[in-house]
CSV table of N, CA, C and O and ligand atoms in Angstrom, one decimal:
chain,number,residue,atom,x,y,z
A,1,UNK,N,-4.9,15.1,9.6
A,1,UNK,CA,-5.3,13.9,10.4
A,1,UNK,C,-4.0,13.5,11.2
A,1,UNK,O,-2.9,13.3,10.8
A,2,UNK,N,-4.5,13.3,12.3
A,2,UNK,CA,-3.1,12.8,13.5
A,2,UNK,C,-3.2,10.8,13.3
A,2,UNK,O,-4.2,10.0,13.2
A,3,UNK,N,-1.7,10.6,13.2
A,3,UNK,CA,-1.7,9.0,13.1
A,3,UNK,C,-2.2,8.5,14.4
A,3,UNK,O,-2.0,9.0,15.5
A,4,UNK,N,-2.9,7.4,14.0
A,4,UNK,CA,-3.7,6.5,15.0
A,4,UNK,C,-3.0,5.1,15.0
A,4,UNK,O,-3.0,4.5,14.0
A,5,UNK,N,-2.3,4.6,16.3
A,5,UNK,CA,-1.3,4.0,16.3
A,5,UNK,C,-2.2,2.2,16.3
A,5,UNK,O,-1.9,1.0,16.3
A,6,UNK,N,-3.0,2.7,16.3
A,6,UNK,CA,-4.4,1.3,16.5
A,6,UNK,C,-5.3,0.8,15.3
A,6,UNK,O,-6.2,0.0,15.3
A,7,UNK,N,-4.5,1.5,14.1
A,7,UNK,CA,-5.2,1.3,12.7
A,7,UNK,C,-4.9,-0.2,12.8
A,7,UNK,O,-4.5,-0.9,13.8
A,8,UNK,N,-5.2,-0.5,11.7
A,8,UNK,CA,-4.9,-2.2,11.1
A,8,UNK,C,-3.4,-2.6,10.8
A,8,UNK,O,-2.9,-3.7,11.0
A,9,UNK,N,-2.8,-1.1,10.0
A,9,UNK,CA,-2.0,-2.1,8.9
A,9,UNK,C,-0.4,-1.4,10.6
A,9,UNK,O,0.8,-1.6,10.3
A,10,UNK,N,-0.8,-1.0,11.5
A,10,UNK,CA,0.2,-1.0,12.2
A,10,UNK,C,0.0,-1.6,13.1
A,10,UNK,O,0.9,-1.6,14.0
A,11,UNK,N,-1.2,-2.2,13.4
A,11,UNK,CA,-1.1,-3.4,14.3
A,11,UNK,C,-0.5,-4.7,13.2
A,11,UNK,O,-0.3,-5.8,13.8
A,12,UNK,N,-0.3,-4.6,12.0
A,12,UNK,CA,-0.2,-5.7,11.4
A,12,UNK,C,1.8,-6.0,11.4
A,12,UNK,O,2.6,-6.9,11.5
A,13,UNK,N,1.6,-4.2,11.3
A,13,UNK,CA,3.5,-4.0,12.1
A,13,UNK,C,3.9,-4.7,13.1
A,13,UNK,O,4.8,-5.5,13.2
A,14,UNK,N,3.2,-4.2,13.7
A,14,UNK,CA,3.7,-4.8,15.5
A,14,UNK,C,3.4,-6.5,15.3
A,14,UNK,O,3.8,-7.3,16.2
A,15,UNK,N,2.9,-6.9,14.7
A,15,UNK,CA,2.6,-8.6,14.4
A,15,UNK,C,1.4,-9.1,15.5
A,15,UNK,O,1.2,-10.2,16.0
A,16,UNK,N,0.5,-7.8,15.6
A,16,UNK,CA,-0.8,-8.5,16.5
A,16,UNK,C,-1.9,-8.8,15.5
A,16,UNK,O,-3.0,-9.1,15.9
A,17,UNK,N,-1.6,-8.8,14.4
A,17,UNK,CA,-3.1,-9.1,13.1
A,17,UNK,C,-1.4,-10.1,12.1
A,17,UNK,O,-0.3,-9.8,11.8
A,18,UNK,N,-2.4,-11.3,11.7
A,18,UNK,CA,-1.3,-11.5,10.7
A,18,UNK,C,-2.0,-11.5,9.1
A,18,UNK,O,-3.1,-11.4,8.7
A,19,UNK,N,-0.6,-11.5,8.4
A,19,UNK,CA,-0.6,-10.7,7.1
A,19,UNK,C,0.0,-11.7,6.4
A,19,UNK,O,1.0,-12.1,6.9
A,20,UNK,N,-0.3,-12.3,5.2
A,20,UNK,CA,0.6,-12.8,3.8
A,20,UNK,C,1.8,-11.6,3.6
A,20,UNK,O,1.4,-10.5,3.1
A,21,UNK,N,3.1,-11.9,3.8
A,21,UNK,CA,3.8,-11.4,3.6
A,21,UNK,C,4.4,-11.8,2.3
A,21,UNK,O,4.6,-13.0,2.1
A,22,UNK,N,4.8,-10.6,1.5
A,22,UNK,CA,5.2,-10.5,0.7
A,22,UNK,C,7.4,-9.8,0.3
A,22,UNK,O,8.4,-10.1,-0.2
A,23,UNK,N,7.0,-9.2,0.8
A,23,UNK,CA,8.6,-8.8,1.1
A,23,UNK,C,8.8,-8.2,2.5
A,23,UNK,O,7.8,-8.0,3.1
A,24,UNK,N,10.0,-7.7,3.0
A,24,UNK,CA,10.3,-6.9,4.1
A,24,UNK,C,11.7,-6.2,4.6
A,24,UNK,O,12.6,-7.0,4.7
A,25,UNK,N,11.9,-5.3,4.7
A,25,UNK,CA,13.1,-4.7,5.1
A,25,UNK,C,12.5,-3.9,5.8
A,25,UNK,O,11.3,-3.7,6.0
A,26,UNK,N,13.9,-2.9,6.3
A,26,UNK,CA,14.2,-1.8,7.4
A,26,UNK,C,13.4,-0.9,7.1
A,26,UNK,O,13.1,-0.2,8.1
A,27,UNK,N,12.8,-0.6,6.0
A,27,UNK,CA,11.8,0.3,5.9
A,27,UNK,C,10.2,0.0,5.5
A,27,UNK,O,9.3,0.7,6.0
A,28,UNK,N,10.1,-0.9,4.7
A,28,UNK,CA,8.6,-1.2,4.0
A,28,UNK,C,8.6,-2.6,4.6
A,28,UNK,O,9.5,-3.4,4.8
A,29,UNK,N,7.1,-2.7,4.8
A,29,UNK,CA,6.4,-4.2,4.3
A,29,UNK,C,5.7,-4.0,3.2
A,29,UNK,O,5.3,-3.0,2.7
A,30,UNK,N,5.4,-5.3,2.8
A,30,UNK,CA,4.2,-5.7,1.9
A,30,UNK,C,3.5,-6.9,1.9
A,30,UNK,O,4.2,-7.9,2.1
A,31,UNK,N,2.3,-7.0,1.6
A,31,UNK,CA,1.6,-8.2,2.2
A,31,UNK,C,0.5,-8.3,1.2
A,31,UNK,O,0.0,-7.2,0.8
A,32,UNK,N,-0.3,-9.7,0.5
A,32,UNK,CA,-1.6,-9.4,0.4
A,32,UNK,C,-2.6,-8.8,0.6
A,32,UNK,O,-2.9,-8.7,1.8
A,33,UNK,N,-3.6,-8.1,-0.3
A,33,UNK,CA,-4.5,-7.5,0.6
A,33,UNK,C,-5.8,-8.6,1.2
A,33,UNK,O,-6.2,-9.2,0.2
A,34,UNK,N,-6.1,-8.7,1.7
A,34,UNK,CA,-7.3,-9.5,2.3
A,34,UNK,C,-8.9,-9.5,1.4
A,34,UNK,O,-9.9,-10.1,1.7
A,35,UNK,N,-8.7,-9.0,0.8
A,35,UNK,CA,-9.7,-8.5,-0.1
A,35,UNK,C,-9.4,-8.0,-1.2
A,35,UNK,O,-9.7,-6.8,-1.5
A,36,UNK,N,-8.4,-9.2,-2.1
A,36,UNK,CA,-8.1,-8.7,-3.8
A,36,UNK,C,-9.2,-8.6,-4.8
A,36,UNK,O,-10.1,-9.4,-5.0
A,37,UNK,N,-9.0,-7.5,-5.3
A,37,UNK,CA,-9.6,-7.0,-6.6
A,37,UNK,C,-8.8,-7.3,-7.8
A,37,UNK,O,-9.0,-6.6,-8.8
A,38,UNK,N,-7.6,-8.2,-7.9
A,38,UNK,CA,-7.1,-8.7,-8.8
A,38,UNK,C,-6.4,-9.7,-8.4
A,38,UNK,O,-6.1,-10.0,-7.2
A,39,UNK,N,-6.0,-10.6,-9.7
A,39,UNK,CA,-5.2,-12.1,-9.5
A,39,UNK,C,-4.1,-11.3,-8.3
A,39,UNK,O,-4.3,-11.5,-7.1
A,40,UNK,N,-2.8,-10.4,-8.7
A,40,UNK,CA,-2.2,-9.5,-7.3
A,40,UNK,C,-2.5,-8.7,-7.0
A,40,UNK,O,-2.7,-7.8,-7.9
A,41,UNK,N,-2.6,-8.4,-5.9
A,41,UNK,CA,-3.4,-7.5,-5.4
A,41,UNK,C,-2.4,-7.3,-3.8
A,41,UNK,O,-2.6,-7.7,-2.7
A,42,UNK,N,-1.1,-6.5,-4.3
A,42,UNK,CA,-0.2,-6.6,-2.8
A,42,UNK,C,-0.6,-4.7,-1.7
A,42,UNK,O,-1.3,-3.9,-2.2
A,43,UNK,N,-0.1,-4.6,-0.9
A,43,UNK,CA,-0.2,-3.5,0.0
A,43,UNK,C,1.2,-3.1,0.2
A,43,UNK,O,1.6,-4.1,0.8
A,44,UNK,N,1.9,-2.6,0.0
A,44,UNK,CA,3.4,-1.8,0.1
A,44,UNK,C,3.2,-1.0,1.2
A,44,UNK,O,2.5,-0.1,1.0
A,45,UNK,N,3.6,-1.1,2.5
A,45,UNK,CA,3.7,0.0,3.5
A,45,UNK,C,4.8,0.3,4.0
A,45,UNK,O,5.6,-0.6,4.1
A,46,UNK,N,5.2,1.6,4.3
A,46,UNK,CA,6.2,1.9,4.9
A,46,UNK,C,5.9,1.5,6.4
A,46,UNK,O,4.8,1.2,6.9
A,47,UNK,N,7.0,1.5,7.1
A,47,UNK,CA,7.1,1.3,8.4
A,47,UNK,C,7.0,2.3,9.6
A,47,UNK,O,6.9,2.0,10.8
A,48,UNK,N,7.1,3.5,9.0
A,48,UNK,CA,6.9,5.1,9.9
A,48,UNK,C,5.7,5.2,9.6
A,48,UNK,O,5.1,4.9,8.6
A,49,UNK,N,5.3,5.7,10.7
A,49,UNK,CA,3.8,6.2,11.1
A,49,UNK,C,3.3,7.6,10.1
A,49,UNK,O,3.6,8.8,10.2
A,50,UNK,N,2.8,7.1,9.2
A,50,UNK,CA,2.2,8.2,8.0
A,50,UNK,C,0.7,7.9,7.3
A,50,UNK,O,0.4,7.1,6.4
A,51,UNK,N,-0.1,9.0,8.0
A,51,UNK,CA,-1.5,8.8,7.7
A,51,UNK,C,-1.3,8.4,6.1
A,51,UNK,O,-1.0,7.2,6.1
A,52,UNK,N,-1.3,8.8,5.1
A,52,UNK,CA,-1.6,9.2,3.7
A,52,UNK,C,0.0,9.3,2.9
A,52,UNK,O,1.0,9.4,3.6
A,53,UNK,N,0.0,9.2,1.9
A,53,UNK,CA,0.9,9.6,0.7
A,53,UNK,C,1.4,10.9,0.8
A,53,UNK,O,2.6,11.1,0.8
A,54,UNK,N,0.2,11.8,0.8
A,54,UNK,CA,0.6,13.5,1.3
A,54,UNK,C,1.5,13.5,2.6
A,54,UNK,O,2.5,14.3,2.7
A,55,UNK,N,1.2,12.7,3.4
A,55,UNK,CA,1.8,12.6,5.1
A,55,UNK,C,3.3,12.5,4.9
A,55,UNK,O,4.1,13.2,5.4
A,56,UNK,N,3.7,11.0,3.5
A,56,UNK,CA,4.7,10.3,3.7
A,56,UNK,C,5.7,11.2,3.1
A,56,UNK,O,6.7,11.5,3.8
A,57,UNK,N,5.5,11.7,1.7
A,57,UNK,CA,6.3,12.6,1.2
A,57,UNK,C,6.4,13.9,1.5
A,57,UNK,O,7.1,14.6,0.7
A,58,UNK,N,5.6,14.5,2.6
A,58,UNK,CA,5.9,15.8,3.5
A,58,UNK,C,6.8,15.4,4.4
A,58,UNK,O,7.7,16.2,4.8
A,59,UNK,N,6.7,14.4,4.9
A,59,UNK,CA,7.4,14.1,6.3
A,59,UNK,C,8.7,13.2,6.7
A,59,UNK,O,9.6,13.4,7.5
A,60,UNK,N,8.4,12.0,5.5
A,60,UNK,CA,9.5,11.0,5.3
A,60,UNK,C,10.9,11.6,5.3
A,60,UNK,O,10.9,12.8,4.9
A,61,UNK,N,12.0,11.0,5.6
A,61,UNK,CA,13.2,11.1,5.4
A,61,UNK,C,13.7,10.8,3.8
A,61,UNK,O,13.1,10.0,3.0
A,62,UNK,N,14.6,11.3,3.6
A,62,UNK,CA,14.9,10.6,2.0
A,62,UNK,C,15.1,9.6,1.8
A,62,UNK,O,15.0,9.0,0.7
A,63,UNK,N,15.7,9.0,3.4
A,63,UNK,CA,15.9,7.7,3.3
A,63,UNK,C,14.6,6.7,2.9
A,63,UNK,O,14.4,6.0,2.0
A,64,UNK,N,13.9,7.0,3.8
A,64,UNK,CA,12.8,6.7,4.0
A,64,UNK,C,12.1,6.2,2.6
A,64,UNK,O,11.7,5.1,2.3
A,65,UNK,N,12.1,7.5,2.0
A,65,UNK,CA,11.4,7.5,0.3
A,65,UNK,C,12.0,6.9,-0.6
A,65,UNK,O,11.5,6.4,-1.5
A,66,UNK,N,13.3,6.8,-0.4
A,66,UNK,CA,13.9,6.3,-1.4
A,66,UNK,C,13.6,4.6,-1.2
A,66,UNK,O,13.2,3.7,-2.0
A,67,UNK,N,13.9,4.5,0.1
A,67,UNK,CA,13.8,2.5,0.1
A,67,UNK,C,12.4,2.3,0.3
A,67,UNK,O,12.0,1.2,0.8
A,68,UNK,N,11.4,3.1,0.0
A,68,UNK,CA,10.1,2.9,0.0
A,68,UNK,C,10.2,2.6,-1.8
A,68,UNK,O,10.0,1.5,-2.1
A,69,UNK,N,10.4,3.3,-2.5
A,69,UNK,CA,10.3,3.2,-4.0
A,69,UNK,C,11.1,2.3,-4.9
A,69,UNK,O,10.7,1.9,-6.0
A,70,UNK,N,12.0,2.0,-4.3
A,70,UNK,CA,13.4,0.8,-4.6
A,70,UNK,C,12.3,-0.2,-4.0
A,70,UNK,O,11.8,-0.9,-4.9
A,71,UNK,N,11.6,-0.6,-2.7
A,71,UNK,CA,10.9,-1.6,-2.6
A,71,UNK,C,9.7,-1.8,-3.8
A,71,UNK,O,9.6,-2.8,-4.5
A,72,UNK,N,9.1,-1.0,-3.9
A,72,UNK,CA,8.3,-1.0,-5.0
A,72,UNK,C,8.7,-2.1,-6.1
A,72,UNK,O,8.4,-3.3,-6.2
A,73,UNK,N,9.6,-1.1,-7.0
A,73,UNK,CA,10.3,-1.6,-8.0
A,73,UNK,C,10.8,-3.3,-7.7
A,73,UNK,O,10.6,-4.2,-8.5
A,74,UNK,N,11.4,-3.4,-6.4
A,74,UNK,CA,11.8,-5.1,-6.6
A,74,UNK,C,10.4,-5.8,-6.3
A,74,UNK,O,10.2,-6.9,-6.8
A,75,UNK,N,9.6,-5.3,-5.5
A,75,UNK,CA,8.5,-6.3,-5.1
A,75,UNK,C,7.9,-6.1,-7.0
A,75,UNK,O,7.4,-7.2,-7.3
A,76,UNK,N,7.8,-5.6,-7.5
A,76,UNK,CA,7.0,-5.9,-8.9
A,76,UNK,C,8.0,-7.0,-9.8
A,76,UNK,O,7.6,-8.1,-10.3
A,77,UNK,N,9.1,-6.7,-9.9
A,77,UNK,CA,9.6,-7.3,-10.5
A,77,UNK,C,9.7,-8.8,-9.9
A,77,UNK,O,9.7,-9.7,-10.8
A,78,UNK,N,10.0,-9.2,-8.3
A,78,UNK,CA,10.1,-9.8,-8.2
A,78,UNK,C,8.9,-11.2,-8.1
A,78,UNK,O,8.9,-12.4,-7.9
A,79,UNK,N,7.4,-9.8,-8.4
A,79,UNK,CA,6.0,-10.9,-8.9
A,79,UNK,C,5.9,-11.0,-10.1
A,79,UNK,O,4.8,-11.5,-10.5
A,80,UNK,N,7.0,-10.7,-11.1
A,80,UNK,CA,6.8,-11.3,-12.5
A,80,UNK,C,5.9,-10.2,-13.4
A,80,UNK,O,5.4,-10.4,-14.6
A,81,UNK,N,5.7,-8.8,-12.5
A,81,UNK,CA,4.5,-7.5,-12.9
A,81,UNK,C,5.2,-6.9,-14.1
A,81,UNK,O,4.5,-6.2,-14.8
A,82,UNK,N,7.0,-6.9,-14.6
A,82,UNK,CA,7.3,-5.7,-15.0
A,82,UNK,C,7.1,-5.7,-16.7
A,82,UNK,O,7.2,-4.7,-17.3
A,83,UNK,N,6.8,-6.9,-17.2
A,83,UNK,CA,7.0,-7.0,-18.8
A,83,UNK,C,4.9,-7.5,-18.8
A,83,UNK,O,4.3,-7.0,-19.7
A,84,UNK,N,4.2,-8.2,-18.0
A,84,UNK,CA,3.1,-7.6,-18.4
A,84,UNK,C,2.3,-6.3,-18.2
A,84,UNK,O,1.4,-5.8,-18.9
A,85,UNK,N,3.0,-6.0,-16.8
A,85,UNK,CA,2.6,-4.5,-16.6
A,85,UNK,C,1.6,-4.3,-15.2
A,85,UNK,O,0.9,-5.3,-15.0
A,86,UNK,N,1.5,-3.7,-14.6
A,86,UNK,CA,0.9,-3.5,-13.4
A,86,UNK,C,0.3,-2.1,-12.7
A,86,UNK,O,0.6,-1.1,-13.4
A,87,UNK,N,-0.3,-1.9,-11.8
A,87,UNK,CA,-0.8,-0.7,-11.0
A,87,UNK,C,-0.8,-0.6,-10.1
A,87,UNK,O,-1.1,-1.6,-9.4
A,88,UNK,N,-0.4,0.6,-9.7
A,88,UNK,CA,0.0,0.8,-8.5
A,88,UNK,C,-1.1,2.1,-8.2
A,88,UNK,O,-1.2,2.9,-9.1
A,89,UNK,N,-1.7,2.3,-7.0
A,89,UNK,CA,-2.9,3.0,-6.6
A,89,UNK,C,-2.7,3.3,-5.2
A,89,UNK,O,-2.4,2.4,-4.4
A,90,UNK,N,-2.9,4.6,-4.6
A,90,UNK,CA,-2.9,5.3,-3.3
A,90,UNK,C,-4.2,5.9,-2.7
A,90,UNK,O,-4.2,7.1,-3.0
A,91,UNK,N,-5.0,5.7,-2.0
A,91,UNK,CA,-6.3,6.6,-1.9
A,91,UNK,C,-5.8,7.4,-0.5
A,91,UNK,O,-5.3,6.9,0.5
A,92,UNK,N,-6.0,8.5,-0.6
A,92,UNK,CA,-5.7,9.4,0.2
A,92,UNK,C,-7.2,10.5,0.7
A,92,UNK,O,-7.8,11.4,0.1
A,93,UNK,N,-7.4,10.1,1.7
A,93,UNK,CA,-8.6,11.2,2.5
A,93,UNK,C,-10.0,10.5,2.0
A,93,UNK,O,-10.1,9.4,1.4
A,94,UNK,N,-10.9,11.1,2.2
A,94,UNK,CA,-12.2,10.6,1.7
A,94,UNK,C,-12.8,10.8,0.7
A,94,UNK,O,-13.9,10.3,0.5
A,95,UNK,N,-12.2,11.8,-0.3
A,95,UNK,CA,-12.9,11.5,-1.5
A,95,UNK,C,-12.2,10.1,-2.3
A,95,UNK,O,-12.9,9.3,-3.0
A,96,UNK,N,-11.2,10.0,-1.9
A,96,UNK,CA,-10.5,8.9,-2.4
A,96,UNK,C,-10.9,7.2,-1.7
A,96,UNK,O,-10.4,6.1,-1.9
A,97,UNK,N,-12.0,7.6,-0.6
A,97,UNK,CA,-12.3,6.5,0.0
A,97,UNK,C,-11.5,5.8,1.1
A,97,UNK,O,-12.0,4.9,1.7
A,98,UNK,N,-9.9,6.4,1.4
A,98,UNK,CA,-9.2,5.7,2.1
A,98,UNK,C,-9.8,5.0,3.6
A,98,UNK,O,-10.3,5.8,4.4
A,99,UNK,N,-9.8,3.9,3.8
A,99,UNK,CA,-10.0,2.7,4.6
A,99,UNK,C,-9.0,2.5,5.8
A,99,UNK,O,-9.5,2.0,6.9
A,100,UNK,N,-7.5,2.7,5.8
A,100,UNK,CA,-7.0,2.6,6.4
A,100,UNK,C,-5.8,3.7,6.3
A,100,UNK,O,-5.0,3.8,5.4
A,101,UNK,N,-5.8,4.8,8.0
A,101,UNK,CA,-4.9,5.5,7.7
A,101,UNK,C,-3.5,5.3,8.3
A,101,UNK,O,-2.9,5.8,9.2
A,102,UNK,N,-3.2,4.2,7.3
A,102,UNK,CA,-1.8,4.5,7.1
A,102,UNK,C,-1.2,4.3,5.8
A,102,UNK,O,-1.3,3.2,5.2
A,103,UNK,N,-0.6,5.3,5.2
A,103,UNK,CA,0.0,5.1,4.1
A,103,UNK,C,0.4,3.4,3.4
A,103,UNK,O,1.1,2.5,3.8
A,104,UNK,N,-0.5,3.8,2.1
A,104,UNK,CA,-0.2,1.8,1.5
A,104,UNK,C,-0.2,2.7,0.0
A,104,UNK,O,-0.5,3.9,-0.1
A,105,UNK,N,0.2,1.9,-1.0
A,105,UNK,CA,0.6,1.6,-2.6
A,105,UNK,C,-0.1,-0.1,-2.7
A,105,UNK,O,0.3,-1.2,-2.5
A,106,UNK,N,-1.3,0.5,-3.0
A,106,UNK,CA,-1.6,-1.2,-3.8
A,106,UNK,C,-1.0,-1.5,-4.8
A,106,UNK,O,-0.5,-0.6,-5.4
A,107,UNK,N,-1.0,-2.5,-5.0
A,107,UNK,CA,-0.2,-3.1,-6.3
A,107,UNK,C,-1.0,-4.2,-7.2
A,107,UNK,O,-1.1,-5.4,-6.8
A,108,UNK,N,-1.5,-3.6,-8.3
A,108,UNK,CA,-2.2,-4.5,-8.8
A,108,UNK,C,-1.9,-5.3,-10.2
A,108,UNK,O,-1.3,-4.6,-11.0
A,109,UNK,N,-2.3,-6.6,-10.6
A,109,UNK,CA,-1.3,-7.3,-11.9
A,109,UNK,C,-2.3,-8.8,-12.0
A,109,UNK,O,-3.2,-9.3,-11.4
A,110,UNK,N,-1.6,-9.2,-13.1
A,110,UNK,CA,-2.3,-10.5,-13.4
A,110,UNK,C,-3.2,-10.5,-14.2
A,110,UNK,O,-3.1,-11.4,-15.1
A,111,UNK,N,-4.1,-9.9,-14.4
A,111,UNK,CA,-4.9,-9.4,-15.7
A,111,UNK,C,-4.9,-7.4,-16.1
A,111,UNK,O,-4.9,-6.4,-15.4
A,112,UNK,N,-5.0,-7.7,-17.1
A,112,UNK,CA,-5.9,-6.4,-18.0
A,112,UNK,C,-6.3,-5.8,-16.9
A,112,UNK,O,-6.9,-6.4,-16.0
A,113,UNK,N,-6.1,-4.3,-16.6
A,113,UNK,CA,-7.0,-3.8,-15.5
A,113,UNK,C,-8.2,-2.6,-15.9
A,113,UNK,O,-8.9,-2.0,-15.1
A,114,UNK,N,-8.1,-2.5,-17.0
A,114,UNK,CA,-9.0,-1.9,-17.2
A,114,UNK,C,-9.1,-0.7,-17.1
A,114,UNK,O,-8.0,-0.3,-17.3
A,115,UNK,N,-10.1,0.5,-17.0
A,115,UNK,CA,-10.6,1.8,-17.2
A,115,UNK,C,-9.4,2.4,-15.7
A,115,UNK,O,-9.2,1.7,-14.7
A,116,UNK,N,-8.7,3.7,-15.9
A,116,UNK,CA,-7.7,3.7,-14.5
A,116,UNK,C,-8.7,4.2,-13.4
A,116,UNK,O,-8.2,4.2,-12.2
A,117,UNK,N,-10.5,4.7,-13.9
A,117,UNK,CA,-11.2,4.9,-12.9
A,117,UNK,C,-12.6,4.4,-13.5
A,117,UNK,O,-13.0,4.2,-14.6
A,118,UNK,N,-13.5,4.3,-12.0
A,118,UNK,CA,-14.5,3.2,-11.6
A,118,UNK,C,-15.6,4.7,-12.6
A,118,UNK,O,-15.0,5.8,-12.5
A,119,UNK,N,-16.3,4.6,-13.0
A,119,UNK,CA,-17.3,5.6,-13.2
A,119,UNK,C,-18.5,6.0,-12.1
A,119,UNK,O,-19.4,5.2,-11.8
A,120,UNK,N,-18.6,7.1,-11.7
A,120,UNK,CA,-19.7,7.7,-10.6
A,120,UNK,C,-20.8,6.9,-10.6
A,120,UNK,O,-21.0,6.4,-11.7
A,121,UNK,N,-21.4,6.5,-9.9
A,121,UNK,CA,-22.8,6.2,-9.7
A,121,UNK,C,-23.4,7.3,-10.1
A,121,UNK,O,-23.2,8.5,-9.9
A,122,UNK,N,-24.4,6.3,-11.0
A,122,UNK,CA,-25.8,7.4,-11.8
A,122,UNK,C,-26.3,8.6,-10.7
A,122,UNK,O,-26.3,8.3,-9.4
A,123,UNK,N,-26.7,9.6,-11.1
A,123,UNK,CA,-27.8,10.0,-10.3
A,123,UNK,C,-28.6,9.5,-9.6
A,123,UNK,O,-29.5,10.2,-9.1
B,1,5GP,P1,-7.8,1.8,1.2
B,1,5GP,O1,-9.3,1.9,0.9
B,1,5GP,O2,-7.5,2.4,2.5
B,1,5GP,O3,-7.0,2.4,0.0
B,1,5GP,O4,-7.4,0.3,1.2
B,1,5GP,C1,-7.3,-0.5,2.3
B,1,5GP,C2,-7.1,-1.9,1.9
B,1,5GP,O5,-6.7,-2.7,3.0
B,1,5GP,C3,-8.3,-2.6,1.3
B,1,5GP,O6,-8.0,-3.0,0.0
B,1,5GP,C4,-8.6,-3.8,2.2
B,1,5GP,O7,-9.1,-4.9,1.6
B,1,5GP,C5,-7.3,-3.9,2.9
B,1,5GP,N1,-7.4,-4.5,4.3
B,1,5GP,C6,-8.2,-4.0,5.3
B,1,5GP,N2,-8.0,-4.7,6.4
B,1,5GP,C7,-7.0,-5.6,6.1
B,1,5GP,C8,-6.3,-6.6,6.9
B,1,5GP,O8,-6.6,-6.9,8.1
B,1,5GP,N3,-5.4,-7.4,6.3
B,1,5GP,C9,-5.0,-7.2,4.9
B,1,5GP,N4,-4.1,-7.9,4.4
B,1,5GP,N5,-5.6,-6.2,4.2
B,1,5GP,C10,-6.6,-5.5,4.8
């Protein structure tokens, strides 16, 4: 899949959609998502143009990866996630449902979350 410079979460980059920000540096943002499925419910994005997770760690610089995952770690800690615990979730391509192609890490916390997957619809 070729990056599409017109997605959401990089127009949210360029500051033409606005976003609950959450943290930000030279490499990642993070922001609420618009539609939480838990008390937190943040979006972690890197700032380079990377369809998917597959995209980011084929392609990313080390720099890149490394202050993408060091962001991780402080944005949890610094929502109070690391002593009751939290989830972090990537959907990549369409079995996975992905909605928006650009690479995100949901970040989810605040309650119990439950089963780590949704069960198939019946037959
Ligand atoms: P995906 O299904 O691609 O893993 O997740 C995309 C996520 O982006 C969804 O949880 C959805 O609620 C969120 N989202 C979609 N559009 C916007 C938006 O304009 N602003 C914010 N903050 N989140 C969005």
């Amino acid at each position: 899949m070729t990056y599409d410079p017109e997605n959401i979460f990089a127009k949210i980059l360029r500051g033409q959609i606005p976003a609950k920000k959450v943290y930000e540096d030279d490499h990642v943002l993070a922001f609420h998502d618009i539609n939480p499925q838990a008390p937190v419910h943040v979006l972690v994005i890197p700032k380079g143009a990377y369809v998917s997770i597959h995209d980011f760690g084929a392609k990313a610089s080390a720099d890149e990866i490394t202050g993408f995952f060091r962001a991780v770690s402080k944005i949890a800690a610094e929502l109070g996630l690391i002593e009751p615990g939290f989830r972090t979730l990537s959907n990549s391509g369409l079995n996975a449902g992905q909605e928006v192609p650009h690479f995100h890490l949901h970040l989810f916390g605040g309650r119990p979350l439950g089963p780590m997957l949704a069960r198939p619809p019946a037959p």
